[in-house]
PDB file of C-alpha atoms in Angstrom:
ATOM      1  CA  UNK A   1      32.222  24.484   5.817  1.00 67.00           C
ATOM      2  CA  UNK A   2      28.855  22.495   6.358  1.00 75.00           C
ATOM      3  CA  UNK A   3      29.146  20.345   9.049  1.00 80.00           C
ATOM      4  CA  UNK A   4      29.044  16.148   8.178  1.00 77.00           C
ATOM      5  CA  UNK A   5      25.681  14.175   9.216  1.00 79.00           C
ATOM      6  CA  UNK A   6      25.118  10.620   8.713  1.00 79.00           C
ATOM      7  CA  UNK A   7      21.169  10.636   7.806  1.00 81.00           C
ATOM      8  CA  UNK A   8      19.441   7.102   7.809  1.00 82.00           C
ATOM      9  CA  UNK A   9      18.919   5.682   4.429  1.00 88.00           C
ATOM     10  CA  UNK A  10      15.359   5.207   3.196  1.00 92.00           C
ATOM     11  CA  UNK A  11      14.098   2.219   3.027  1.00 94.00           C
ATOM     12  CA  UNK A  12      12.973   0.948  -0.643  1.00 94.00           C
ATOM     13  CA  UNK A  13       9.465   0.261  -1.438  1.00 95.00           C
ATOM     14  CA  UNK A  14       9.751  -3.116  -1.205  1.00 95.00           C
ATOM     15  CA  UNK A  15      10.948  -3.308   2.229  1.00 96.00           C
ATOM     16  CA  UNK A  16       7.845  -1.038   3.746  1.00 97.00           C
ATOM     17  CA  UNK A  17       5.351  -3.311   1.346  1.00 97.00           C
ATOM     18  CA  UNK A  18       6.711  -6.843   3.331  1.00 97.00           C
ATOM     19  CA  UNK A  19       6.488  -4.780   7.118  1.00 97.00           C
ATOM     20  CA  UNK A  20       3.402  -3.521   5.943  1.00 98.00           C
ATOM     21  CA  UNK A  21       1.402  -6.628   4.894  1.00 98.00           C
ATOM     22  CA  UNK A  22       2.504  -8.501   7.374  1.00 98.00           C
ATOM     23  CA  UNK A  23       1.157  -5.521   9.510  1.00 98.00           C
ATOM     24  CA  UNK A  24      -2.192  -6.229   8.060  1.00 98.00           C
ATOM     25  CA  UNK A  25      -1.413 -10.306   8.737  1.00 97.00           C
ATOM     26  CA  UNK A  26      -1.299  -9.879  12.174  1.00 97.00           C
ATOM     27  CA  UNK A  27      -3.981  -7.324  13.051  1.00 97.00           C
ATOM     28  CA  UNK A  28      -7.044  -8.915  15.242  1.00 97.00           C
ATOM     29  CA  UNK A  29      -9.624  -6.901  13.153  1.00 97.00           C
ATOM     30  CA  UNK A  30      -8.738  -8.165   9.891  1.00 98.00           C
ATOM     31  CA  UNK A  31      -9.638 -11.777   8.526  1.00 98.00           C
ATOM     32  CA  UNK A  32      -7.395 -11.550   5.288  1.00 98.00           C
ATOM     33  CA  UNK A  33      -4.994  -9.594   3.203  1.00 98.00           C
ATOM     34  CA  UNK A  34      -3.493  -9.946  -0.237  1.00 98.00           C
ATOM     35  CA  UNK A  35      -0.680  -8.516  -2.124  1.00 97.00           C
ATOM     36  CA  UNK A  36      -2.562  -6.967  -5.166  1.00 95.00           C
ATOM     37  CA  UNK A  37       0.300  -6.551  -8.241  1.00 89.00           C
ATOM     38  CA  UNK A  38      -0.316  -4.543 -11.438  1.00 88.00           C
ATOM     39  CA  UNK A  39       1.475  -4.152 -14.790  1.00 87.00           C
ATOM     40  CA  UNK A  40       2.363  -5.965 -17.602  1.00 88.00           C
ATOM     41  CA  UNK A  41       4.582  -9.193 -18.788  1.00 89.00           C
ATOM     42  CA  UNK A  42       5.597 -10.490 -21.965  1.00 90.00           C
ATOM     43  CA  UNK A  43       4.571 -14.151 -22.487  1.00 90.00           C
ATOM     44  CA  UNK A  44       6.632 -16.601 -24.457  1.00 92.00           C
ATOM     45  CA  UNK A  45       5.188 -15.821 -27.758  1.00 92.00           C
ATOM     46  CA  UNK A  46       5.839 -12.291 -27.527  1.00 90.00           C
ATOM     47  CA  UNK A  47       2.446 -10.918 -26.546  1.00 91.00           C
ATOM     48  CA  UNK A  48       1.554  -9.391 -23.265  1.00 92.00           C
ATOM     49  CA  UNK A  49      -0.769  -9.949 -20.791  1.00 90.00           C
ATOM     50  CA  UNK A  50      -2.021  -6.700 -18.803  1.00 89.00           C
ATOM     51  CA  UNK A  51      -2.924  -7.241 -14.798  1.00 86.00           C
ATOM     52  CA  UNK A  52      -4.338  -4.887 -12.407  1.00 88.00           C
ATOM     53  CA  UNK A  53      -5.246  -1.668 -13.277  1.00 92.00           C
ATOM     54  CA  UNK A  54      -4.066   2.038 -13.235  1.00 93.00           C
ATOM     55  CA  UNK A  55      -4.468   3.123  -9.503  1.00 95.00           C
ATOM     56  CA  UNK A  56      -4.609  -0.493  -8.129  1.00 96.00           C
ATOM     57  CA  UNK A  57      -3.616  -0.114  -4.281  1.00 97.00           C
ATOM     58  CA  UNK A  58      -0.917  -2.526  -3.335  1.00 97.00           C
ATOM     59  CA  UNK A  59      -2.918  -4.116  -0.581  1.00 98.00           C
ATOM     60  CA  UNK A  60      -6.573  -5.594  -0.764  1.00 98.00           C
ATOM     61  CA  UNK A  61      -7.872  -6.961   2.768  1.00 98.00           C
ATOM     62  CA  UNK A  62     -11.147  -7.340   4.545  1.00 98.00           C
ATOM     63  CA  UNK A  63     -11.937  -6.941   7.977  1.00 98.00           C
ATOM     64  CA  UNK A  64     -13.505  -9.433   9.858  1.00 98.00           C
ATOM     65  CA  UNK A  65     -17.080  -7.384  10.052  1.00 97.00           C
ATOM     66  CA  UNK A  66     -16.936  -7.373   6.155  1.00 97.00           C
ATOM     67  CA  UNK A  67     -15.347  -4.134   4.888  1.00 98.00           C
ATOM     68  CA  UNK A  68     -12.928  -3.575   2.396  1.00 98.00           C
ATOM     69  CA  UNK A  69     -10.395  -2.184   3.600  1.00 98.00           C
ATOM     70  CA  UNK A  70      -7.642  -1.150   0.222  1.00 98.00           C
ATOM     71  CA  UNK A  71      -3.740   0.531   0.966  1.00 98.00           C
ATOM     72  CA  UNK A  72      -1.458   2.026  -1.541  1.00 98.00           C
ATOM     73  CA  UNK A  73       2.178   1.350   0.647  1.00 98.00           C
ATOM     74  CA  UNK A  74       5.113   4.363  -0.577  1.00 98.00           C
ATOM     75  CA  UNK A  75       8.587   4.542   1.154  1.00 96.00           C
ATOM     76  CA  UNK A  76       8.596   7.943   3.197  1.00 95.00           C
ATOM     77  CA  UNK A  77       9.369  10.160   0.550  1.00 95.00           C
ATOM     78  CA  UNK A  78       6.626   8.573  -2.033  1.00 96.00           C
ATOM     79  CA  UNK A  79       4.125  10.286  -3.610  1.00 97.00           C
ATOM     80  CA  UNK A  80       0.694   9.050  -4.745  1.00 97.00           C
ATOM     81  CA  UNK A  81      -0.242   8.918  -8.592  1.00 97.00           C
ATOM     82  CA  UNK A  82      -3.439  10.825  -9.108  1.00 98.00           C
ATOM     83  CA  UNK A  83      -5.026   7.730 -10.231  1.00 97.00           C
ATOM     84  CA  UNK A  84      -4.344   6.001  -6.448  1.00 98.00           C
ATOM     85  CA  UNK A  85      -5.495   9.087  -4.656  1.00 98.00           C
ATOM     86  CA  UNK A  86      -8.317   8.967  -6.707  1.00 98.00           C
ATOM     87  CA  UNK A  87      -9.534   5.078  -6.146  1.00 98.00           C
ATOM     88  CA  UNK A  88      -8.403   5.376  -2.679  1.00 98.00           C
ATOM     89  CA  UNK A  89     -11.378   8.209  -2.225  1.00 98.00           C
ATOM     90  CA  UNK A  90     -13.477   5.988  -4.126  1.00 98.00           C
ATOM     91  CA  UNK A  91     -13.083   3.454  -1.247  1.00 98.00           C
ATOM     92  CA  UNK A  92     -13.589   5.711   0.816  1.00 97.00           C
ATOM     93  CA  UNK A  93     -16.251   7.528  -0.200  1.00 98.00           C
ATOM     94  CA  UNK A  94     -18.498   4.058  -0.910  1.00 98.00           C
ATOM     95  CA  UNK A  95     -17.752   2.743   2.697  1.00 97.00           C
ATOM     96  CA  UNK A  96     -14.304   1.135   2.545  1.00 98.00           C
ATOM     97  CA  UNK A  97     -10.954   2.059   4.522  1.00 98.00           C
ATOM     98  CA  UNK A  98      -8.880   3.388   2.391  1.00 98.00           C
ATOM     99  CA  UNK A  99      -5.388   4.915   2.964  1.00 98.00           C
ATOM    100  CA  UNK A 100      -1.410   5.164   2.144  1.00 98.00           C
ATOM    101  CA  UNK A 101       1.135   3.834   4.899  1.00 98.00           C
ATOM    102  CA  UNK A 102       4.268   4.701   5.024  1.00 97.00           C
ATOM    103  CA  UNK A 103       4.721   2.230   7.785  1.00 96.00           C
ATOM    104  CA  UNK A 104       3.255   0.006  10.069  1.00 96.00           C
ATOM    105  CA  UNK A 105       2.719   2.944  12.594  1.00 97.00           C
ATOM    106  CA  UNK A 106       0.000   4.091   9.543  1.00 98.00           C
ATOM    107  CA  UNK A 107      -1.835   0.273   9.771  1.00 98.00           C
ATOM    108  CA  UNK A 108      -1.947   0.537  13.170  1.00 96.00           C
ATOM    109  CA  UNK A 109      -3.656   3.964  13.029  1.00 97.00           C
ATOM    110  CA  UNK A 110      -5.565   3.373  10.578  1.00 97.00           C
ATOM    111  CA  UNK A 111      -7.046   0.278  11.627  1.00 97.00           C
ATOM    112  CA  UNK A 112      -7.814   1.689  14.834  1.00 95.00           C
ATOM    113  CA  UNK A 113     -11.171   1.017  16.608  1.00 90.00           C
ATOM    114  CA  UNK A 114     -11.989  -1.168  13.406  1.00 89.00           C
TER     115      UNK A 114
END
């Protein structure tokens, strides 16, 4: 007989996104951050209007020295799309911080010395 375990739940998405930007909020290096939403909604006369775009990170900021600084935010067990790995290395590769946190023990690392 396996032995019982009480394991902590996950948290949702949602939950890391709010500890997360206000992570971002409250760091000395960084003069602004903005929630950055992408999909689709229907309007009232049954069209849709299209925001954001495949691979958008969830978090646009800027530090006070003037880089970009992008994060796509996933509960522990998330996985990147291909598309958000991809822009993220984009960032990266043109000068910008660019990464995935989990938490906001991954801001605070990756914002460090910035």
């Amino acid at each position: 007989m396996k032995a019982f375990r009480l394991t902590r739940p996950e948290p949702k998405e949602a939950q890391v996104l709010k500890g997360v930007l206000r992570a971002f909020e409250l760091h000395p290096a960084i003069a602004f951050a903005v929630r950055m939403n992408s999909g689709a909604t229907k309007t009232i006369s049954g069209g849709w209007v299209k925001f954001g775009f495949t691979g958008c990170p969830d978090i646009w900021a800027m530090t006070k020295a003037g880089r970009l600084v992008v994060c796509e935010v996933k509960r522990p067990s998330g996985k990147p799309t291909d598309e958000q790995v991809e822009f993220l290395d984009k960032v990266q590769k043109h000068g910008g911080k660019a990464f995935i946190a989990r938490s906001i023990d991954d801001v605070t690392e990756a914002l460090r010395g910035e």
